[in-house]
Coordinates of C-alpha atoms (C1' of nucleotides) in Angstrom, one line a residue:
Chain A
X1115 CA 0.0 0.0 0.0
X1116 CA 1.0 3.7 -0.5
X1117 CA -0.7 6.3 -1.6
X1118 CA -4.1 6.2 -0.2
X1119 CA -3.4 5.0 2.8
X1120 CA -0.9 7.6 2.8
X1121 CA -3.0 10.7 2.6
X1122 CA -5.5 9.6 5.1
X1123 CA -2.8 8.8 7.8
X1124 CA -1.0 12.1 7.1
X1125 CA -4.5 13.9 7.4
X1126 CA -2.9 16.6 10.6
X1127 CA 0.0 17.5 8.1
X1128 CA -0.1 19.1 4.9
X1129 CA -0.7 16.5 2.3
X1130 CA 1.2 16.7 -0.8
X1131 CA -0.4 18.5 -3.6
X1132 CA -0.7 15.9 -6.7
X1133 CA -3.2 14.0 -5.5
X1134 CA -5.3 17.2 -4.9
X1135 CA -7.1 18.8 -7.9
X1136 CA -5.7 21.9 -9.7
X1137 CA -2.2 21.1 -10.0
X1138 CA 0.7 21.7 -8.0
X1139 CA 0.3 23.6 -4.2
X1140 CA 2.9 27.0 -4.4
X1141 CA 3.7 26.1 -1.2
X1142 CA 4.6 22.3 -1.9
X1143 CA 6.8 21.0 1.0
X1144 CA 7.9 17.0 1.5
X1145 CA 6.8 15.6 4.3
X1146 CA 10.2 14.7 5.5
X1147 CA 10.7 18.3 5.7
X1148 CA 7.3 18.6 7.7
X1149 CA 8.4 16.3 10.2
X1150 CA 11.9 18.1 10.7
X1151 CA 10.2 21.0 11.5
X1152 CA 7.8 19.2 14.2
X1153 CA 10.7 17.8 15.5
X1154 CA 12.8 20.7 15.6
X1155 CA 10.1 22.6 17.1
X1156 CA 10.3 20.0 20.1
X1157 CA 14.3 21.1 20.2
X1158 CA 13.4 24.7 20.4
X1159 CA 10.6 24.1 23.3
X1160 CA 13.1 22.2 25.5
X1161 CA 10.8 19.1 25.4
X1162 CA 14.1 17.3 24.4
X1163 CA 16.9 19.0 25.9
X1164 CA 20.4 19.0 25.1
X1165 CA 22.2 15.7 25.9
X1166 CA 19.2 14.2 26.0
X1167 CA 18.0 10.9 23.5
X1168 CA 15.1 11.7 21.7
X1169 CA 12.6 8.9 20.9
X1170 CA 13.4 6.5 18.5
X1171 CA 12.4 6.6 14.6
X1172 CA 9.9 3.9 15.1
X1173 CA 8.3 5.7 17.9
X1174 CA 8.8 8.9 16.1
X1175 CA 7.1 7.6 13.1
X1176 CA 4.1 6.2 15.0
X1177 CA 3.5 9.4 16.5
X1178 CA 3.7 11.3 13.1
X1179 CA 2.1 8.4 11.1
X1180 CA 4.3 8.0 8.4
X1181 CA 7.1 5.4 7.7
X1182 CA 10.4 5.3 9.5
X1183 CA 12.2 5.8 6.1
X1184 CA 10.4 9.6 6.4
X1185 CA 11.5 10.4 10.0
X1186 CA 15.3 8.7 8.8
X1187 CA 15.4 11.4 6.2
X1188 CA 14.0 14.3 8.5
X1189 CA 16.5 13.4 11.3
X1190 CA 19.7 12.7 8.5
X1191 CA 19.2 16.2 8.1
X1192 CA 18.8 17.8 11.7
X1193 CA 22.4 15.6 12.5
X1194 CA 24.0 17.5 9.1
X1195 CA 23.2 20.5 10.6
X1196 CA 24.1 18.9 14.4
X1197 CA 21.1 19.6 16.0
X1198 CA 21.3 16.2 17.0
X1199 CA 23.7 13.6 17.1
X1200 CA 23.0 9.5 16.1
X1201 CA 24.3 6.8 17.7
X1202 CA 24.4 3.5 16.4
X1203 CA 22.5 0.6 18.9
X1204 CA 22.0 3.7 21.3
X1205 CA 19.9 6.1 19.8
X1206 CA 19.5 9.7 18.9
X1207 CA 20.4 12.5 21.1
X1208 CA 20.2 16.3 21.1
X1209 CA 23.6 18.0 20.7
X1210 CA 25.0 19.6 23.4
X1211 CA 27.9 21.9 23.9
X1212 CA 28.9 20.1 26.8
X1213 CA 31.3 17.9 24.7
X1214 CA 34.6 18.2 23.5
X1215 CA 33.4 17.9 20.3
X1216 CA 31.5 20.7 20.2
X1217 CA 34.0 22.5 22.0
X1218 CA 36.4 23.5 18.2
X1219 CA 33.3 23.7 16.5
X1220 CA 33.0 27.5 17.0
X1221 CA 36.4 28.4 17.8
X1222 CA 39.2 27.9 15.5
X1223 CA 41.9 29.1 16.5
X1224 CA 44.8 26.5 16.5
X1225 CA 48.1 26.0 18.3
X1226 CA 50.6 26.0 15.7
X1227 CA 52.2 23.2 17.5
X1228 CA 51.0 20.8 20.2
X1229 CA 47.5 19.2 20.8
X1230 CA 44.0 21.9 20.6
X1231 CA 42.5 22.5 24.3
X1232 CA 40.3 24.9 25.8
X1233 CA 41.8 28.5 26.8
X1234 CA 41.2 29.7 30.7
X1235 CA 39.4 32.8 30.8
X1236 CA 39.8 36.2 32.5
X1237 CA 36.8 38.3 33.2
X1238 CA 37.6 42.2 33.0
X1239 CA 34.1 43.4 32.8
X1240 CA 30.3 42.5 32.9
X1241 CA 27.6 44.6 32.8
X1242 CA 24.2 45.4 31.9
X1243 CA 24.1 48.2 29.2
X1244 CA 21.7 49.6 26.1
X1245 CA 22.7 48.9 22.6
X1246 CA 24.5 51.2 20.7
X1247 CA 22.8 51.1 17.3
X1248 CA 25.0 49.2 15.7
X1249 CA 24.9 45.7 18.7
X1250 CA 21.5 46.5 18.1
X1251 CA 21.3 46.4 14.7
X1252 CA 23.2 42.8 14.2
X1253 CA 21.4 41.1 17.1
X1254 CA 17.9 42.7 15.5
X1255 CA 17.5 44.4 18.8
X1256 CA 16.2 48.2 19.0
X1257 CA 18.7 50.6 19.8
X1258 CA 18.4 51.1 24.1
X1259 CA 17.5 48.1 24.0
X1260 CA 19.0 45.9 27.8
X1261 CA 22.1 43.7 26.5
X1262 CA 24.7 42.3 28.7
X1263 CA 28.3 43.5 27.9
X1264 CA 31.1 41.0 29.2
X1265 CA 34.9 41.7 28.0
X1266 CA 37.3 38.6 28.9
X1267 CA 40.8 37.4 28.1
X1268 CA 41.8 34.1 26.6
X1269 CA 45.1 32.3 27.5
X1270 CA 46.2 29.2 26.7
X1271 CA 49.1 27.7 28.8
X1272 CA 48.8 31.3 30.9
X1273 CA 49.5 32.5 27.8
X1274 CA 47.0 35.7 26.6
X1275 CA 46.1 35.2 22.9
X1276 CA 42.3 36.4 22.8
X1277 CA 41.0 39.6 24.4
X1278 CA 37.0 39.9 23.5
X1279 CA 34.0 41.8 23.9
X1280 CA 30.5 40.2 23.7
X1281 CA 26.9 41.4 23.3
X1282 CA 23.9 39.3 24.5
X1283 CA 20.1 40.2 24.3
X1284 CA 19.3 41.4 28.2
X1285 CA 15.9 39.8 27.5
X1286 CA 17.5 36.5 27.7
X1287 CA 20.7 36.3 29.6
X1288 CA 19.0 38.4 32.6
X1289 CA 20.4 37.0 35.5
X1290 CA 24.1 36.4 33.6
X1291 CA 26.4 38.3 36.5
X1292 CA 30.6 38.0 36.7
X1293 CA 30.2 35.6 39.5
X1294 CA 27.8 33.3 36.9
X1295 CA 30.7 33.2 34.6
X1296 CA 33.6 32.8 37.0
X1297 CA 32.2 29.9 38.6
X1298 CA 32.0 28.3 35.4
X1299 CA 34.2 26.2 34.0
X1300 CA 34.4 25.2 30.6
X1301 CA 32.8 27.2 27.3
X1302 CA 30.7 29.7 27.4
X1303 CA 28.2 28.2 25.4
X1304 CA 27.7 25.1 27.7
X1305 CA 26.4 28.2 30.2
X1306 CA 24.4 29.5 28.2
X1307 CA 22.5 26.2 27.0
X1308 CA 22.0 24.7 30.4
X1309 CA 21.7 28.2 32.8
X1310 CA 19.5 30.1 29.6
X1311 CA 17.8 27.3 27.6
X1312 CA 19.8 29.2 24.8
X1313 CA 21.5 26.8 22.3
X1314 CA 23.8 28.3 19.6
X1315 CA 23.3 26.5 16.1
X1316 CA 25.0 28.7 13.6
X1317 CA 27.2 31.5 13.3
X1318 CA 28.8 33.9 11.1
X1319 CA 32.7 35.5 11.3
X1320 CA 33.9 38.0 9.2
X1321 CA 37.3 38.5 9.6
X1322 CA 39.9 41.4 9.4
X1323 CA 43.7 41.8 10.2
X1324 CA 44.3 45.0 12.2
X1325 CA 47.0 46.4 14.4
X1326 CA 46.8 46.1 18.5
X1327 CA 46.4 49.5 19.9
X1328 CA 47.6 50.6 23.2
X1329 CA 44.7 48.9 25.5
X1330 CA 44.6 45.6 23.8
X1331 CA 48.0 45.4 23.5
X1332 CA 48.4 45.6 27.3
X1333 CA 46.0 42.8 27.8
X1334 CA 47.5 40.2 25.5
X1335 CA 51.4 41.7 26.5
X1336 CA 51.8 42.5 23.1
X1337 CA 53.9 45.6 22.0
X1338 CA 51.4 48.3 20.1
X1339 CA 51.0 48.1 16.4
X1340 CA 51.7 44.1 17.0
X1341 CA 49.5 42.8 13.6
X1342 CA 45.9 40.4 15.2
X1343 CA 43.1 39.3 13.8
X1344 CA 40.2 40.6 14.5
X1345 CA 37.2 38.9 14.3
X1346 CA 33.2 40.1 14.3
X1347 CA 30.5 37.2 14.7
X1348 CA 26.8 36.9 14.9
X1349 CA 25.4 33.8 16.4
X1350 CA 22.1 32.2 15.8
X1351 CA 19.3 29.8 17.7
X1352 CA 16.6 28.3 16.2
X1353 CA 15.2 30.3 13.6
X1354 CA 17.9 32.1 12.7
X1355 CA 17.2 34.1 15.6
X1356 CA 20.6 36.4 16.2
X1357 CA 21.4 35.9 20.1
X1358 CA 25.0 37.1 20.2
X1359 CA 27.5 39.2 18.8
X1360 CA 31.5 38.8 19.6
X1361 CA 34.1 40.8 18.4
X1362 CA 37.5 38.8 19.1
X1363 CA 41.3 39.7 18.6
X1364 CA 43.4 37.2 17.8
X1365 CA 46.8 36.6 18.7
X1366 CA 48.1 34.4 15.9
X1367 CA 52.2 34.3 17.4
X1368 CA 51.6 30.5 18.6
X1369 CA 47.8 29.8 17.1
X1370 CA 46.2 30.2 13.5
X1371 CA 43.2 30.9 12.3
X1372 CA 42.0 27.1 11.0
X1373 CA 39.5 26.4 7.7
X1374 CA 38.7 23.7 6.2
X1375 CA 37.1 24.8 2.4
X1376 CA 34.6 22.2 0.7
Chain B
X843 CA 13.3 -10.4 -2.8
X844 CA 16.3 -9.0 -1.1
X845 CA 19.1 -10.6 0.5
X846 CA 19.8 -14.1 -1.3
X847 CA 19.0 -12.1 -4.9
X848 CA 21.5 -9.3 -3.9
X849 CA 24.6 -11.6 -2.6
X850 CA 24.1 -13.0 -6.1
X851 CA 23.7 -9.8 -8.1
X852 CA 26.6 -8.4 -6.4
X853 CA 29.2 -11.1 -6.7
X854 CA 32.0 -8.9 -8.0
X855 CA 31.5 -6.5 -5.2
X856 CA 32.4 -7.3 -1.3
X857 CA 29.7 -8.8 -0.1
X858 CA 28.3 -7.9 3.5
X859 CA 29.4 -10.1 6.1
X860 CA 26.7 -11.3 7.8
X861 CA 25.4 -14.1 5.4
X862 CA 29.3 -15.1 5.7
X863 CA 30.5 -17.7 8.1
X864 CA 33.0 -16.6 10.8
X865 CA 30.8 -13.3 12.0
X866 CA 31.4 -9.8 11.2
X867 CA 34.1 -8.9 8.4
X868 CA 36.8 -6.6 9.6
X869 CA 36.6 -4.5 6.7
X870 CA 33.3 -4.1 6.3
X871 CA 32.1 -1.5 4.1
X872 CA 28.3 -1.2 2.7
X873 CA 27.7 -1.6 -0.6
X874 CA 26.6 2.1 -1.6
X875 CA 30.2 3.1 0.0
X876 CA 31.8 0.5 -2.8
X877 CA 29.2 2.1 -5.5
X878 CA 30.6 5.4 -4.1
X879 CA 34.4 4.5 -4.9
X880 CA 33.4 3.2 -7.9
X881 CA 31.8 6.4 -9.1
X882 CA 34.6 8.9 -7.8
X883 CA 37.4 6.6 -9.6
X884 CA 35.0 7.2 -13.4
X885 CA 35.2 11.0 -12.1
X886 CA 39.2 10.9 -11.0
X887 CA 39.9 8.8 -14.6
X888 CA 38.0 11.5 -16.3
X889 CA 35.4 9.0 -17.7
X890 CA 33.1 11.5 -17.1
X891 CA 34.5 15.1 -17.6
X892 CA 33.5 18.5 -15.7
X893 CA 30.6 19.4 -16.4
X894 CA 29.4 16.4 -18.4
X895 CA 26.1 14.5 -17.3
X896 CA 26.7 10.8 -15.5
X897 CA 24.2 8.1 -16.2
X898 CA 21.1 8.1 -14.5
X899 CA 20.7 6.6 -11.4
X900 CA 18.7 3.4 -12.9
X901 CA 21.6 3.2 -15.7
X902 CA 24.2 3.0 -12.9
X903 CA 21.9 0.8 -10.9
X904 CA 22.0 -1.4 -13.5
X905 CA 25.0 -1.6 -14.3
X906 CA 26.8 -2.1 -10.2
X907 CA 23.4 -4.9 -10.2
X908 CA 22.5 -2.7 -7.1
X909 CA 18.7 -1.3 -6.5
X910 CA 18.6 2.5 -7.3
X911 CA 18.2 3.6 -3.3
X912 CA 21.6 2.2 -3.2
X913 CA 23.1 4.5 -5.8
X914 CA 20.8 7.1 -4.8
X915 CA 22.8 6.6 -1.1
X916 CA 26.5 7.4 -2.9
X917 CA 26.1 10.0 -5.1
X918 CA 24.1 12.2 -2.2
X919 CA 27.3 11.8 -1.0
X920 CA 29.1 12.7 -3.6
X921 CA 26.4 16.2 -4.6
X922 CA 27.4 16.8 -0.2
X923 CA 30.9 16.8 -1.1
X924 CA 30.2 19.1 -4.2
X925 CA 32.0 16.1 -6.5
X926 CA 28.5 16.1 -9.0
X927 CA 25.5 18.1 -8.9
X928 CA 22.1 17.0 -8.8
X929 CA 19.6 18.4 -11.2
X930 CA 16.0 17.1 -11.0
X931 CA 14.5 16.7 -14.5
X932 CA 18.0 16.6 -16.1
X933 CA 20.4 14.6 -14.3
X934 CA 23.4 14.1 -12.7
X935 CA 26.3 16.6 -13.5
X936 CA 30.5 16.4 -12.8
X937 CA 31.0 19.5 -10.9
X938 CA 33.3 21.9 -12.4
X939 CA 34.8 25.4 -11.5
X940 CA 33.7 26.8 -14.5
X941 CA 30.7 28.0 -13.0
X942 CA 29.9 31.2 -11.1
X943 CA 28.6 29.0 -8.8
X944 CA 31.8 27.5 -8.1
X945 CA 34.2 30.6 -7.6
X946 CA 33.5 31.9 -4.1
X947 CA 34.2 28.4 -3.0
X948 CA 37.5 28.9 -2.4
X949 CA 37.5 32.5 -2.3
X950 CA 36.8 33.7 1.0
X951 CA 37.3 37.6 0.5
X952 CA 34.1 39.5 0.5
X953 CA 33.6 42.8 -0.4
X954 CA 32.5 45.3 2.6
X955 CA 29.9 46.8 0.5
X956 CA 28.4 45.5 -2.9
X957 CA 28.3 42.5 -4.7
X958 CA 30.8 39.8 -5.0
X959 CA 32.9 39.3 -7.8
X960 CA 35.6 37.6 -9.3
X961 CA 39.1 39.7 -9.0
X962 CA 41.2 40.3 -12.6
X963 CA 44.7 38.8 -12.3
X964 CA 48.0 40.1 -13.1
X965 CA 50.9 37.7 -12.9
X966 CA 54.4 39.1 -11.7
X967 CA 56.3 35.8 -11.8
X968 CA 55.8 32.4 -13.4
X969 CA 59.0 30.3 -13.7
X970 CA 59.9 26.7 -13.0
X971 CA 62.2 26.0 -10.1
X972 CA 63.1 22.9 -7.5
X973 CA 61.3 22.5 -4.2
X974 CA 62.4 23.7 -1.3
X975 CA 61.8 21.7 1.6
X976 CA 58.7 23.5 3.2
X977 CA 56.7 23.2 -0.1
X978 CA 57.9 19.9 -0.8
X979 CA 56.4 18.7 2.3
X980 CA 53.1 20.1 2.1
X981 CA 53.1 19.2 -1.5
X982 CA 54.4 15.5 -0.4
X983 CA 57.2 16.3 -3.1
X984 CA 60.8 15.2 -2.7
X985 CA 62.9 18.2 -1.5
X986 CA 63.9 20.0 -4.7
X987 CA 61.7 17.6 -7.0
X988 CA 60.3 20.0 -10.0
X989 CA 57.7 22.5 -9.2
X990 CA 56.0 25.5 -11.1
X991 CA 56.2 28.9 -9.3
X992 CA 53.5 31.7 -9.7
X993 CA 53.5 35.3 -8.5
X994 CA 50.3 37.3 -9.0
X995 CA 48.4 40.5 -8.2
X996 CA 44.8 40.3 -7.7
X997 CA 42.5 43.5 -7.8
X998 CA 39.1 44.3 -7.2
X999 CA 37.7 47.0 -9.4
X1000 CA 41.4 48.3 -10.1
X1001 CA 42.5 48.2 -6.6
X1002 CA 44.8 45.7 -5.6
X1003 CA 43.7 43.1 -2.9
X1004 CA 45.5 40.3 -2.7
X1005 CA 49.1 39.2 -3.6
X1006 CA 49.8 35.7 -3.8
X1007 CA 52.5 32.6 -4.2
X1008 CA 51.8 29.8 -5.8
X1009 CA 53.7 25.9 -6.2
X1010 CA 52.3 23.1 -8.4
X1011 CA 53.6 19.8 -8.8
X1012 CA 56.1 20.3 -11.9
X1013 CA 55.1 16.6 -13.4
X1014 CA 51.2 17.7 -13.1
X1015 CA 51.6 20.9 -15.1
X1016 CA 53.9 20.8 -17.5
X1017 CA 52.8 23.0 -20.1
X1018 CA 51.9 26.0 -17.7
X1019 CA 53.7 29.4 -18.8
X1020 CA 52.7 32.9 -18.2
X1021 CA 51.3 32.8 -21.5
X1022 CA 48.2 30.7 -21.0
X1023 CA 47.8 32.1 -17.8
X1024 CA 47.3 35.4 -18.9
X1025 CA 45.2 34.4 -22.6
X1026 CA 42.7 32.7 -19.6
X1027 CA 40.2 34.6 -18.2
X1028 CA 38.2 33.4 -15.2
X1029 CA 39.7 31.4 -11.6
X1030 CA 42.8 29.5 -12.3
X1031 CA 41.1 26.6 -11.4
X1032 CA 39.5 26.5 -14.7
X1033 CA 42.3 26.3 -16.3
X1034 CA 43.5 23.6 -14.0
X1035 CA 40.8 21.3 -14.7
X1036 CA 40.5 21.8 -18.4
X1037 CA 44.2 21.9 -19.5
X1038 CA 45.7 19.4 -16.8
X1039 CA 42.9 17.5 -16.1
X1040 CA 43.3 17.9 -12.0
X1041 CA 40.0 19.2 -10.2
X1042 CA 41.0 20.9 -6.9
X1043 CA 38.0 19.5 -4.5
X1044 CA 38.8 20.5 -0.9
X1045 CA 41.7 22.7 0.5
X1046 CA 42.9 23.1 4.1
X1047 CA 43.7 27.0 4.7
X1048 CA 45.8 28.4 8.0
X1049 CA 45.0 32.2 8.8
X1050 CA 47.3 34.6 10.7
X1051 CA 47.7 38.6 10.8
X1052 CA 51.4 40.2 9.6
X1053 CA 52.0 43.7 8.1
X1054 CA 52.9 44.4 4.9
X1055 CA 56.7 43.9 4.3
X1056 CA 57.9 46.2 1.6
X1057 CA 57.8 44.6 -1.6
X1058 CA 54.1 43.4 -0.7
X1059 CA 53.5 47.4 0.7
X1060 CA 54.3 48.1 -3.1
X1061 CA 52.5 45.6 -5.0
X1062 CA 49.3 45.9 -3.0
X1063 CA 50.2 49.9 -3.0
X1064 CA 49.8 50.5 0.8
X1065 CA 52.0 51.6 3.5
X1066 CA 54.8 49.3 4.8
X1067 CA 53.6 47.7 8.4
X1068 CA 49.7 47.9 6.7
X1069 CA 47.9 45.1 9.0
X1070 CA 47.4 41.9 6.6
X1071 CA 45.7 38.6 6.5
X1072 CA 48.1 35.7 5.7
X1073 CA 46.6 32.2 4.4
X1074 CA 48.2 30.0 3.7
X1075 CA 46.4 27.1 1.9
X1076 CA 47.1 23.4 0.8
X1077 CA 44.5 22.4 -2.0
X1078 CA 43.5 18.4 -2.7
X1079 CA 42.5 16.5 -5.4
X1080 CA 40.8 13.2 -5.2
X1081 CA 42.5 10.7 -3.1
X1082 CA 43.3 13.5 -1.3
X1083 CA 46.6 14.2 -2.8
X1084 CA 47.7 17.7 -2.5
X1085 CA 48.2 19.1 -5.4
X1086 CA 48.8 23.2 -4.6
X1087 CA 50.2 25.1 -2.1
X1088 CA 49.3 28.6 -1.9
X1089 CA 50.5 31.5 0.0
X1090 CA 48.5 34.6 -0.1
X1091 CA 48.3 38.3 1.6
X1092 CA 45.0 39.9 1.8
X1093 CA 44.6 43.6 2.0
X1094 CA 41.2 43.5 4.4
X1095 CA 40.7 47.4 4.1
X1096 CA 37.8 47.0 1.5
X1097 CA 37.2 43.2 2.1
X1098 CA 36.9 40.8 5.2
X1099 CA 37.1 36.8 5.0
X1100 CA 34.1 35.1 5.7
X1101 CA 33.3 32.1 6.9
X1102 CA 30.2 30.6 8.5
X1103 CA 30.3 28.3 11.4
X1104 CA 28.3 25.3 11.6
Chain C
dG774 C1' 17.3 -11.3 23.5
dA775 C1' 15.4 -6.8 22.9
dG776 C1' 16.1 -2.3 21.2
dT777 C1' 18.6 1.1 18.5
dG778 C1' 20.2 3.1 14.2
dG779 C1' 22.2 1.5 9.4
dT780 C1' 21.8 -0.8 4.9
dC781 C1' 19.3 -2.6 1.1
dT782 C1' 15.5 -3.8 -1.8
dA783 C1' 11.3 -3.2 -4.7
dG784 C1' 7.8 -0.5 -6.1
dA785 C1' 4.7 3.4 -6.5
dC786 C1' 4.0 8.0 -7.5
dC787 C1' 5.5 13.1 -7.7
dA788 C1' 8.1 17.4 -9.6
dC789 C1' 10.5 18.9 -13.2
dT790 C1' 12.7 19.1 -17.9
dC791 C1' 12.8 18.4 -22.7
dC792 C1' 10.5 17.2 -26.8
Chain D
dG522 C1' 5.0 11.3 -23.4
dA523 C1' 9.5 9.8 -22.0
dG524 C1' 13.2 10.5 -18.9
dT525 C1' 15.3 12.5 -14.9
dG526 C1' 15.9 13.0 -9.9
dG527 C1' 12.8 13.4 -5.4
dT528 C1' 9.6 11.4 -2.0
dC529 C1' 7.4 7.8 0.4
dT530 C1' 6.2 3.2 1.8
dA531 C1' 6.8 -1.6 3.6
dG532 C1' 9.7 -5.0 4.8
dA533 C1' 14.0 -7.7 5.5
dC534 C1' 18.2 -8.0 7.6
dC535 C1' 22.7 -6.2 9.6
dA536 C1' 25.8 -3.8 13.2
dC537 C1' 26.0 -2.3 17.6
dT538 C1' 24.7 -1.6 22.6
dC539 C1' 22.9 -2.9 26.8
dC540 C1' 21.1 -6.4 29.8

DNA sequence: GAGTGGTCTAGACCACTCC
DNA sequence: GAGTGGTCTAGACCACTCC
């Protein structure tokens, strides 16, 4: 059986169009791509949260009523984008960024020699602040709106290599305080998934080569004029939703900038 | 019919283990990997040129005596790794850089403010020379084994952007003088793939910030010290041999790299 | 042994292209 | 209408994990 038996099980989502009269729907969507979006929704509400296993395809695809083959292709494509990540014999389970996995997926800066780790951070400032119009702009905020304004520094072997300033939505991160951040080991976004519900997905980095002035150069024990790189980038949660912006530099004396081009 | 059919049908290809005595096979690989291989060794023998159509999937299925979800299963491995492009209605197509498409692949430099385009070239050096040791590694060359050596100027709208280095294999590209480099219009690669028959397909690129010695202060026509970005790049063709090295300064006063993190 | 994801098949029908 | 890739189903069996 196929077809008919099809369309009347599928009946809650939006059937596909050639078996309705007057030709093709404009708004013709597989169902696979249906059933991504129900389960991504589920992702976004926290009813699966990070680290978590979701339920299984055969489960999935007796809730949703279509074959397993359907929810195999709608899940293939949330782990290409690592929303989730399968496990064979074990199951499925929601990425997390509390894994060292995830841990170089957003930061690539490399040791030119020796094996990647995590840098320690140093907090110089966190506050709560309105967005000049341009923070605002990029994180599709208004300008005044409440961010939170943290500025650290990055060593790695207690060496400084990354002095940066971040911008969050104040909406979201509202109890984020210096004492939140210092307590907390590991990255960042780890914090932000399991204290904010806020997962990061996606991000953009455009980046520049400029000199260290007087300030920065202090803070990464650099002489003045030293060449960095300095880095601007816009992350994303579910729906493309812009959640933070970071402006990094870079020093690139013991580390490089790492991409791999596909 | 399925499994006793299939063992049959696919006698020339390794069979999967498990109807095998003796338990799991070692080297286990599932038939649509093996259709895979097959396929990319037709694209590396140049069976089936750049931008030439493959058989259909039921062509090919018949052909490997495989069902067509099998070859479906390789070659959307091969359109994720940009090897062939899928084209419903028409087919299957051998990727090639001679598409616009195909440009900003490898080109991370985007204009601050208007639309991309491709840079014009304007080649200072092209000689043949011996390796020295550092390119002969990353080439996996024999220290002062034959190479080709390219200088070049790249400008956006008149104003110089990037300069750049290049090595090639020597035995690779033989016939490659200034000449045909300059009677070419479009990305090098181009040329690469139609005249020598070798398809870059994935490149490893290191970023790090320097200012602008003298010579590149001139050719680039900025000040000496000017902040730059420094990539340098290894490029692969299939089998992932490497088959350029390139070294390249970016002027990032009009332009930023981009990259999207995922 | 039971449960998970992974592979493979056969077959139906759809969307799209080219004629 | 014929041919292409794209979607969807049902069903079998495999590899792997956990018990």
């Amino acid at each position: 059986m196929n077809n008919a038996s099809s369309n009347l099980n599928t009946a809650n989502l939006q059937s596909a169009s050639g078996s309705q009269a007057g030709g093709p729907s404009p708004t013709f969507s597989p169902l696979y791509q249906q059933i991504k979006a129900l389960i991504t929704q589920s992702l976004q509400s926290g009813e699966w949260k990070p680290g978590e296993l979701i339920p299984s395809e055969v489960e999935l695809a007796g809730r949703f009523k279509v074959s397993q083959g359907t929810v195999r292709k709608a899940i293939d494509e949330l782990a290409a984008e690592n929303l989730v990540v399968r496990k064979q014999g074990k199951g499925t389970f929601v990425s997390t960024h509390h894994e060292a996995r995830a841990h170089f997926r957003f930061l690539r800066l490399m040791p030119d020699e020796g094996v990647p780790h995590y840098p320690e951070s140093k907090f110089i400032e966190v506050k709560r602040m309105r967005a000049p119009a341009d923070v605002a702009r990029l994180l599709e905020l208004k300008s005044g709106d409440a961010v939170v304004f943290i500025k650290r520094v990055q060593s790695f072997d207690g060496i400084p290599t990354i002095v940066e300033e971040l911008w969050l939505p104040g909406l979201i991160f509202k109890g984020l305080t210096a004492e939140r951040l210092n307590e907390y080991k590991g990255p960042m976004y780890g914090l932000f998934e399991s204290e904010f519900g806020t997962r990061m997905i996606r991000a953009q980095e455009k980046i520049r080569a400029v000199c260290a002035g007087d300030s920065e150069a202090e803070l990464l024990q650099l002489a003045a004029g030293t060449p960095l790189l300095m880095s601007e980038r816009v992350s994303f949660t579910y729906g493309d939703k812009p959640v933070e912006l970071r402006r990094g530099l870079y020093s690139t004396a013991r580390h490089h900038y790492q991409n791999d081009l596909s």
